[in-house]
PDB file of C-alpha atoms in Angstrom:
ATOM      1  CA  UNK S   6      -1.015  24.739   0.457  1.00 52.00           C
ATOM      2  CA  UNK S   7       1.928  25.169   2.081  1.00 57.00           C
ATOM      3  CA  UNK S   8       1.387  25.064   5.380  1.00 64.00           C
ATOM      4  CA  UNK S   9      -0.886  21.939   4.745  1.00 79.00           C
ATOM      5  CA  UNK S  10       2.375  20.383   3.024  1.00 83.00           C
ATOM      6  CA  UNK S  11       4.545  20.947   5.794  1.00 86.00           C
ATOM      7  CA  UNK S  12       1.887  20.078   8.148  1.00 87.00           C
ATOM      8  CA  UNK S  13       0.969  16.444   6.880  1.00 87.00           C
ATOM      9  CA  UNK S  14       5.031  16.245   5.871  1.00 88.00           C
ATOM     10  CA  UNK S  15       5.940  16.758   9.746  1.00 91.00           C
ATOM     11  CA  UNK S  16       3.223  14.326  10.689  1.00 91.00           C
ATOM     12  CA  UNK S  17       4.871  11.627   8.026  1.00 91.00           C
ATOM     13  CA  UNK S  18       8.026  12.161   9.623  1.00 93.00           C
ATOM     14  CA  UNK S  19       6.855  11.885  13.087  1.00 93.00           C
ATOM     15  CA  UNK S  20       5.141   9.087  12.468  1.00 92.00           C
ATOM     16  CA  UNK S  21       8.028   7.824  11.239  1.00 93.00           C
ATOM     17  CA  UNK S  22       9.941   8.500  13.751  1.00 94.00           C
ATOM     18  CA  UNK S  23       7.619   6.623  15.946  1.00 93.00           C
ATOM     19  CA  UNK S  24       7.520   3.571  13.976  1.00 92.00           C
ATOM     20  CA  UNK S  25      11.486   3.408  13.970  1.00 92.00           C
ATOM     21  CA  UNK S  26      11.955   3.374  17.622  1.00 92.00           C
ATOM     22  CA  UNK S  27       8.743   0.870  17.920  1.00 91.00           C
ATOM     23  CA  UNK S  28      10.676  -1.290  16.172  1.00 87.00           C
ATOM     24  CA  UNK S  29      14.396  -0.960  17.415  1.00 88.00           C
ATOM     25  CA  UNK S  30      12.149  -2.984  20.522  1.00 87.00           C
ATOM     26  CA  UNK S  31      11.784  -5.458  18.612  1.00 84.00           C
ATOM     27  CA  UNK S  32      13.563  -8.741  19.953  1.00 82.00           C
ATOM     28  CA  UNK S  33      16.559 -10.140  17.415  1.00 78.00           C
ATOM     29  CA  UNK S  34      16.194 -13.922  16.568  1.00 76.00           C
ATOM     30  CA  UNK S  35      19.521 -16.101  17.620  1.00 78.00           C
ATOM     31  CA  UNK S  36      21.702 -16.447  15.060  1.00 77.00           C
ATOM     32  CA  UNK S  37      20.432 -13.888  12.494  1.00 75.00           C
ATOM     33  CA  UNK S  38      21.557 -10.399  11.913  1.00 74.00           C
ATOM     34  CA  UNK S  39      17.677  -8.619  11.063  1.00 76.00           C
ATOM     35  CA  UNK S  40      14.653  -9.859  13.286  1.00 79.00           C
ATOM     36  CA  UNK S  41      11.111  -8.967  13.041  1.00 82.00           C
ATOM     37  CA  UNK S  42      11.981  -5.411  13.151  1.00 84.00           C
ATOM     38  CA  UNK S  43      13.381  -5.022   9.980  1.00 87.00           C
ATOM     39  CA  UNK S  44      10.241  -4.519   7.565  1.00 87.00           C
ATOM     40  CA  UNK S  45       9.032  -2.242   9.892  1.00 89.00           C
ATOM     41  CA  UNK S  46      12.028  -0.016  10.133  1.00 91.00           C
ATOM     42  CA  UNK S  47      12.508   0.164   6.003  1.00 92.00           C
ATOM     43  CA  UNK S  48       9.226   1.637   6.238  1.00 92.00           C
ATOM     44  CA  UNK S  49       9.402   4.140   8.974  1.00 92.00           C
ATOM     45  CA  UNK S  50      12.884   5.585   7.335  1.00 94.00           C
ATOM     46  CA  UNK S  51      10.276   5.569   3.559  1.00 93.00           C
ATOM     47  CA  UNK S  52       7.817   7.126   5.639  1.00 93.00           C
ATOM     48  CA  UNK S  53      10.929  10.184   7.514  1.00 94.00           C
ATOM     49  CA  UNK S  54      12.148  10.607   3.683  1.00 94.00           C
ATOM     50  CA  UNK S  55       8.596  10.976   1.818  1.00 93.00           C
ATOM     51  CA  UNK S  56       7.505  13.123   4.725  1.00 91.00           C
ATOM     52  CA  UNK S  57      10.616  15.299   4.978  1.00 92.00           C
ATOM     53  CA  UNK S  58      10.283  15.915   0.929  1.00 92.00           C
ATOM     54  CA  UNK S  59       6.981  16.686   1.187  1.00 89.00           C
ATOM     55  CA  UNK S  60       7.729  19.197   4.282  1.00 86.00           C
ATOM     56  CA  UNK S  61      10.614  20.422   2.983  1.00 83.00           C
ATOM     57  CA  UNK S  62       9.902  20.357  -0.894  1.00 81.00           C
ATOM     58  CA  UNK S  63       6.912  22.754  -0.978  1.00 65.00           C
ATOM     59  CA  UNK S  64       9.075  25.662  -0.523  1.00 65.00           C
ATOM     60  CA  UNK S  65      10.493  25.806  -4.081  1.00 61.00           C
ATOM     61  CA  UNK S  66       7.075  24.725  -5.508  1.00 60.00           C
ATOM     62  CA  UNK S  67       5.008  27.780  -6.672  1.00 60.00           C
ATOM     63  CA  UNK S  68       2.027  28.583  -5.664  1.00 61.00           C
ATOM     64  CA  UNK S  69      -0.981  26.150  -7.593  1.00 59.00           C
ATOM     65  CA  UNK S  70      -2.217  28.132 -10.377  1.00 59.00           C
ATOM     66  CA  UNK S  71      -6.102  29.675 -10.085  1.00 58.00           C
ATOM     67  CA  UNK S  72      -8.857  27.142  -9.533  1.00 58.00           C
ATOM     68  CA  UNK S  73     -10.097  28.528 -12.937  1.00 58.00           C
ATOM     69  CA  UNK S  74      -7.774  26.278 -14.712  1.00 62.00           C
ATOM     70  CA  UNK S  75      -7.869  23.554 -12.439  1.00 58.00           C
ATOM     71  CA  UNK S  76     -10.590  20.372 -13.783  1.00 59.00           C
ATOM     72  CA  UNK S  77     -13.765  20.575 -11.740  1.00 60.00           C
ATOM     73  CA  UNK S  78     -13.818  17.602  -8.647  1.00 63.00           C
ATOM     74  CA  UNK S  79     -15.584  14.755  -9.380  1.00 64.00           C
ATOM     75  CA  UNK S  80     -19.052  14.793  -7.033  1.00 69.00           C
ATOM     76  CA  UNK S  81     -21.507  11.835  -6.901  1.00 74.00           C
ATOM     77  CA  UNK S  82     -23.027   8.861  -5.505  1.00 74.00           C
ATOM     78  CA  UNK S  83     -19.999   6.738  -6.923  1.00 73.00           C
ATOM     79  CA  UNK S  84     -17.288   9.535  -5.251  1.00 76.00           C
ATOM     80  CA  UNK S  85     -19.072   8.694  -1.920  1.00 78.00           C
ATOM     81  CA  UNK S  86     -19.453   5.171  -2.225  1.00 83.00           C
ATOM     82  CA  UNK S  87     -15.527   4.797  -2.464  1.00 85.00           C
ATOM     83  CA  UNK S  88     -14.642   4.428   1.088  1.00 87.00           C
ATOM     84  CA  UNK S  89     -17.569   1.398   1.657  1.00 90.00           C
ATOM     85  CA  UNK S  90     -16.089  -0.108  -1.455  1.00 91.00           C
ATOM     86  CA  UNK S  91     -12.618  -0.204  -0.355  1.00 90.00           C
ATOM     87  CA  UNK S  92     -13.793  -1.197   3.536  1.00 93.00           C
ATOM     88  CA  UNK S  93     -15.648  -3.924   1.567  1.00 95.00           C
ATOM     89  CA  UNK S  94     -13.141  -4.717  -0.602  1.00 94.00           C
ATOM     90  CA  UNK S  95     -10.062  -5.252   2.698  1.00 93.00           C
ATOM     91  CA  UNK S  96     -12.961  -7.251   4.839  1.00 94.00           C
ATOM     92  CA  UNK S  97     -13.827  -9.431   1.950  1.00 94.00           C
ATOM     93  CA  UNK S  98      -9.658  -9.993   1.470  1.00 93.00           C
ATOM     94  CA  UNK S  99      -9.254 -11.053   4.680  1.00 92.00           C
ATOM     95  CA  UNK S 100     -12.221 -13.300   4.741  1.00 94.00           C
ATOM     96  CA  UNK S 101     -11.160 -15.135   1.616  1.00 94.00           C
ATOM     97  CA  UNK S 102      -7.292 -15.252   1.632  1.00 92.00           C
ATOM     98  CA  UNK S 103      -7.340 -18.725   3.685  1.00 91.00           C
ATOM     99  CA  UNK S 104     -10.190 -20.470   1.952  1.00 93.00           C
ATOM    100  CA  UNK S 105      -9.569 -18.960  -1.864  1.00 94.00           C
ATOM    101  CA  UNK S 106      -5.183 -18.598  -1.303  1.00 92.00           C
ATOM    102  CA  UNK S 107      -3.073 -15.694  -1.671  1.00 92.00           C
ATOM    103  CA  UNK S 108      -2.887 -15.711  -4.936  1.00 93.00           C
ATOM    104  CA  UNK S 109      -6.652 -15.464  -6.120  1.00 95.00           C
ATOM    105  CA  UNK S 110      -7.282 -13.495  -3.255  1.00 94.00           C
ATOM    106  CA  UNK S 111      -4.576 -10.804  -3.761  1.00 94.00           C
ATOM    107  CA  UNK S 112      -5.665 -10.811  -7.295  1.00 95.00           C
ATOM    108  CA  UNK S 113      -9.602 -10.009  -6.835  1.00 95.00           C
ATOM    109  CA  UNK S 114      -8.648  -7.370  -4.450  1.00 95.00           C
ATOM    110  CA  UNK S 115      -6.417  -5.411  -6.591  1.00 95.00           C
ATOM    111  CA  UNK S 116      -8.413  -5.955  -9.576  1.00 95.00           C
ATOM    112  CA  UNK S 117     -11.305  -4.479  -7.275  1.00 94.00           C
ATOM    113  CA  UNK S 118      -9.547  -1.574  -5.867  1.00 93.00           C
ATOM    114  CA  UNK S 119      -8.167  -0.989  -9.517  1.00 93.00           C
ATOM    115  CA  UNK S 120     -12.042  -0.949 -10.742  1.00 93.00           C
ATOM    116  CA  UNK S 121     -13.196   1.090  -7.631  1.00 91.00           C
ATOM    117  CA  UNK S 122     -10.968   4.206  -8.435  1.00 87.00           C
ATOM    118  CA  UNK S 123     -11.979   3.738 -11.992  1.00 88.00           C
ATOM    119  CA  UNK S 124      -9.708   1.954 -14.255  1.00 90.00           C
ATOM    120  CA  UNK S 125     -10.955  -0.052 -17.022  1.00 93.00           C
ATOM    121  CA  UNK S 126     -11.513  -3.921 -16.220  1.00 91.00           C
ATOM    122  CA  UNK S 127      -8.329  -4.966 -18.920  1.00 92.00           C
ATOM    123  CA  UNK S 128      -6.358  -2.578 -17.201  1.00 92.00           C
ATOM    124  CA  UNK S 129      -7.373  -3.506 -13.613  1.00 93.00           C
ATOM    125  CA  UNK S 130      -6.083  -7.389 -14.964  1.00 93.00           C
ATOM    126  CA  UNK S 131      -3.041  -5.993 -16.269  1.00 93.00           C
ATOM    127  CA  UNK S 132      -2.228  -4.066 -12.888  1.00 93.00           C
ATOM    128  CA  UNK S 133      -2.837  -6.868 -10.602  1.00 93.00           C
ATOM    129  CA  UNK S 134      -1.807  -9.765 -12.107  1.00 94.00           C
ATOM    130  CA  UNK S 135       2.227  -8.634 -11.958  1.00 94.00           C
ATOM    131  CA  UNK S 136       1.650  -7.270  -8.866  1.00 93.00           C
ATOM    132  CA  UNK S 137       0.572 -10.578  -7.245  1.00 92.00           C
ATOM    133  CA  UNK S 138       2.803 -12.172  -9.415  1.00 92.00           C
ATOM    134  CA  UNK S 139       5.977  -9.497  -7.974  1.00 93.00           C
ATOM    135  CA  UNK S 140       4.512  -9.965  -4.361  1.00 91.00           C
ATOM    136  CA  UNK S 141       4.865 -14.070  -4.602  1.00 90.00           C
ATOM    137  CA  UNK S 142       8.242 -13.961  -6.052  1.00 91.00           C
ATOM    138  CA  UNK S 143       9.201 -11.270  -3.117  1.00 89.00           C
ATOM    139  CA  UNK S 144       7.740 -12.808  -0.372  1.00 86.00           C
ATOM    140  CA  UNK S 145       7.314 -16.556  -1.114  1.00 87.00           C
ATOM    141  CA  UNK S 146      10.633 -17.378  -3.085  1.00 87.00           C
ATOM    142  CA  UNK S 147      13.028 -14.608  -2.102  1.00 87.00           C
ATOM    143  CA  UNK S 148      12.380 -14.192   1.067  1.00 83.00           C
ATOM    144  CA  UNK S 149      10.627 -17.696   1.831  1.00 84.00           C
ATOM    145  CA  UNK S 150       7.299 -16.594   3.360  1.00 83.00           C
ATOM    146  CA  UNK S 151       4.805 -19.142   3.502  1.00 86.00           C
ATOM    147  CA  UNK S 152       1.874 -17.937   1.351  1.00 87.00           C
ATOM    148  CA  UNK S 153      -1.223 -19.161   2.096  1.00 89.00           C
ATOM    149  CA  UNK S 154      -2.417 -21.592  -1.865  1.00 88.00           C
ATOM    150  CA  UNK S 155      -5.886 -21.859  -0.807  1.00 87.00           C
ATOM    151  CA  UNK S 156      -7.334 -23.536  -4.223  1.00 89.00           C
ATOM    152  CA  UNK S 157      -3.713 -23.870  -5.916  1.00 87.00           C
ATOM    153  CA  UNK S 158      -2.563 -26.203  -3.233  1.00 81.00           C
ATOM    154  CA  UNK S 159      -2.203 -28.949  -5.912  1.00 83.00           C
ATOM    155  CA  UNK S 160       0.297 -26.509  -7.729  1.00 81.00           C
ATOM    156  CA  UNK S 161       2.024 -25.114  -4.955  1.00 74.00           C
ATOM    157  CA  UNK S 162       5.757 -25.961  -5.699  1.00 70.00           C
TER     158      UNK S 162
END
């Protein structure tokens, strides 16, 4: 396990790396301090720090106890089915964000995903409607990207 840590925890931090100076290239906008670069680069420094602690903080960690103890890996046709799910589930997002809006959109897709790996259907609701509620307050009033409304176009505000 720990070479596999330190293995995917350099690949984080390359990778991070790599997205950093991809977008230092980015062009600045006139007048404003960030550009289109700066999303980007909050991400590749998240991606250097999560990969450096998982590198780095396997080396204190002792060694997993005996499979023995460890709960038996879920098998099955609903294990395999997963990955179609999920392709299914980012194809049908992107087909239905314009015509449905971001909102109802966001929230069938998390809800989805939230089923997918298992959760119960309340708690799939209760997961995704704050998080599409967090997302519009981020992106749309905070930081005044336009959202697409889709169905809520009479509400948008």
């Amino acid at each position: 396990m720990y070479c596999n840590d330190r293995l995917s925890g350099s690949l984080l931090v390359l990778f991070g790396g790599l997205v950093l100076w991809r977008a230092s290239t980015f062009p600045s906008l006139a007048g404003l301090e960030y550009g289109p670069g700066l999303f980007p680069s909050i991400a590749a420094i998240g991606l250097i720090v999560c990969g450096a602690l998982i590198g780095f903080g396997s080396r204190g960690r002792r060694k997993a106890p005996s499979t023995l103890t460890m709960p038996p890996r879920q098998k099955g046709w609903r294990m395999a089915a997963r990955p179609l799910a999920l392709l299914i589930v980012i194809l049908g997002y992107g087909l239905l964000l314009d015509p449905l809006g971001f909102h109802i959109a966001s929230f069938m897709a998390v809800s989805a995903t939230a089923l997918i790996f298992g959760m119960r259907a309340g708690g799939s609701v209760l997961l995704a409607l704050p998080l599409m509620i967090g997302v519009h307050l981020l992106f749309y009033s905070l930081l005044r990207v336009p959202l697409p409304w889709g169905l809520l176009a009479p509400m948008a505000w």
